[in-house]
Amino acid sequence: MLRGKHILLGISGGIAAYKTPYLVRLLTKAGAKVKIVLTESASHFVSPLTLATLSEHPVAADFTFLDEQGQVSWNNHVELGLWADLMIIAPATANTLSKMAQGQSDNLLLVSYLSAKCPIFIAPAMDLDMYKHPTTKSNLKVLEGYGHIVIPAEKGLLASGLSGEGRMAEPQHIVDAILDFFTKPLPLHGKKVVITAGPTYEPIDPVRFIGNRSSGLMGFALAEQAAQMGAKVILISGPTHLEQTHAGVLLTRVETALQMQEAVLEVFSDCDVFIGAAAVADYRPKELATQKIKKGATSISSIALVENPDIIGDLGRIKKNQFLVGFALESHDGLKYAQDKLKKKNLDAIVLNTLEHQGAGFGYETNQISFIHIGQSPVSFPLKSKSEVAIDIWNEILKKL
Ligand code: C5P
């Protein structure tokens, strides 16, 4: 969710600095590029080598440094400030807060802060009495007055042995605040989305299964798009070779329809939107042979099947405020069958792909869909890549959220 974002992390000298490597790790894991500037005293609490390794950038600490040729070079703080999409000072000590509020510039962190044109976040950390002190409070007020965002210190055990307010916010809370900042304007911010994707494999014996040709592409594209629009996404996929890289998507891999149903029911109750893009097998073998069935065995001449649960159909019965979207893949009379499914499964909308169109449906990179909201006429779209189709689908869903 922070993919492509440049984050400048300023570390000042407090014991909470020992948590910053973890903060860097979380930021880079979310896709951000991180550069670090630290004060001299910060380098006593956390190793610049650790930070440089984790951020994959040299750490800036002094106004000057020796370059590869042994020449004295200038650390360009203006460039650092301009590079950043966001600067976070964590931990911000009482001393650094006071200097920031005063516009002092006697270290590289402070000049970088003064040169930065991006939003500034501050995560203070200090002993409880220093945090309570009117000077600290008024410095924080001044900084908030400049439009900076203060992530308040948290309560707990402090390095002094005392307990109270003053601990730097946990790295995960800092990352959450940053994510919130970047995703708030996005249309799916605050929404939880559950998507099923891919085929299901219904085992016959330890090596054979009943499956289908679903690639999972459409469901994965819908998940990626929802995450880019700010949603928290849970993607529950049957077997597919596709990888999921967006930090906003939590991927659960399953194999059978029963496993898919179990995973869905675990997360459905508090989701806002559910999309059933999986090609769930309608039937599964009644018995699972524990050993590979031998050629010519009488048991292979027919396989008794039992019906699988209709995952989305069951959700249609228990749904409260969730917006349910199903898929219909039809070879003929698509609109009629899709309308029937929409009503029968108590969905809010359905996406119709017909196998009548060249390049649409299973295994293709492209798809041609009609989107039908309950009680409305279908909206048809031309043949497009599945990621473009995902945008069309989300734009339709957004009309109703
Ligand atoms: O009934 P049919 O399989 O054509 O309906 C397709 C829709 O129902 C899709 O959204 C698919 O993900 C969902 N489905 C399901 N569980 C099943 C079968 C289909 O969730 N067992």
CSV table of C-alpha atoms and ligand atoms in Angstrom, one decimal, residues 196 257 274-282 308-313 325-330 341 344-345 347 350, ligand 1:
chain,number,residue,atom,x,y,z
A,196,THR,CA,-12.6,-15.8,-3.8
A,257,ALA,CA,-14.6,-26.1,-2.0
A,274,PHE,CA,-17.7,-10.0,-1.0
A,275,ILE,CA,-16.9,-11.1,-4.6
A,276,GLY,CA,-17.2,-14.7,-5.6
A,277,ALA,CA,-14.8,-14.9,-8.6
A,278,ALA,CA,-13.8,-18.5,-7.9
A,279,ALA,CA,-14.9,-21.3,-10.2
A,280,VAL,CA,-16.0,-23.6,-7.3
A,281,ALA,CA,-16.5,-27.2,-8.3
A,282,ASP,CA,-20.2,-28.0,-7.9
A,308,ASN,CA,-20.5,-29.0,-2.7
A,309,PRO,CA,-21.9,-26.1,-0.7
A,310,ASP,CA,-22.8,-23.1,-2.8
A,311,ILE,CA,-20.5,-20.7,-1.0
A,312,ILE,CA,-22.0,-17.4,-2.3
A,313,GLY,CA,-25.5,-18.8,-2.2
A,325,VAL,CA,-21.2,-9.8,-6.1
A,326,GLY,CA,-21.2,-13.1,-8.0
A,327,PHE,CA,-19.9,-14.2,-11.4
A,328,ALA,CA,-21.8,-16.1,-14.0
A,329,LEU,CA,-19.9,-17.8,-16.8
A,330,GLU,CA,-22.4,-18.9,-19.5
A,341,LYS,CA,-28.7,-16.4,-10.4
A,344,LYS,CA,-31.8,-17.1,-6.6
A,345,LYS,CA,-28.6,-16.5,-4.7
A,347,LEU,CA,-26.8,-11.2,-4.6
A,350,ILE,CA,-23.5,-10.2,-10.9
B,1,C5P,O1,-24.0,-21.4,-9.8
B,1,C5P,P1,-22.8,-20.9,-10.5
B,1,C5P,O2,-21.6,-21.8,-10.2
B,1,C5P,O3,-22.9,-20.7,-12.0
B,1,C5P,O4,-22.5,-19.5,-9.9
B,1,C5P,C1,-21.3,-18.8,-10.0
B,1,C5P,C2,-21.1,-17.9,-8.9
B,1,C5P,O5,-21.3,-18.6,-7.6
B,1,C5P,C3,-19.7,-17.4,-8.8
B,1,C5P,O6,-19.7,-16.1,-8.2
B,1,C5P,C4,-19.0,-18.5,-7.9
B,1,C5P,O7,-17.9,-18.0,-7.3
B,1,C5P,C5,-20.1,-18.8,-6.9
B,1,C5P,N1,-20.1,-20.2,-6.5
B,1,C5P,C6,-19.8,-20.4,-5.1
B,1,C5P,N2,-19.9,-21.7,-4.7
B,1,C5P,C7,-20.2,-22.7,-5.5
B,1,C5P,C8,-20.4,-22.5,-6.8
B,1,C5P,C9,-20.4,-21.2,-7.3
B,1,C5P,O8,-19.5,-19.5,-4.4
B,1,C5P,N3,-20.2,-24.0,-5.0
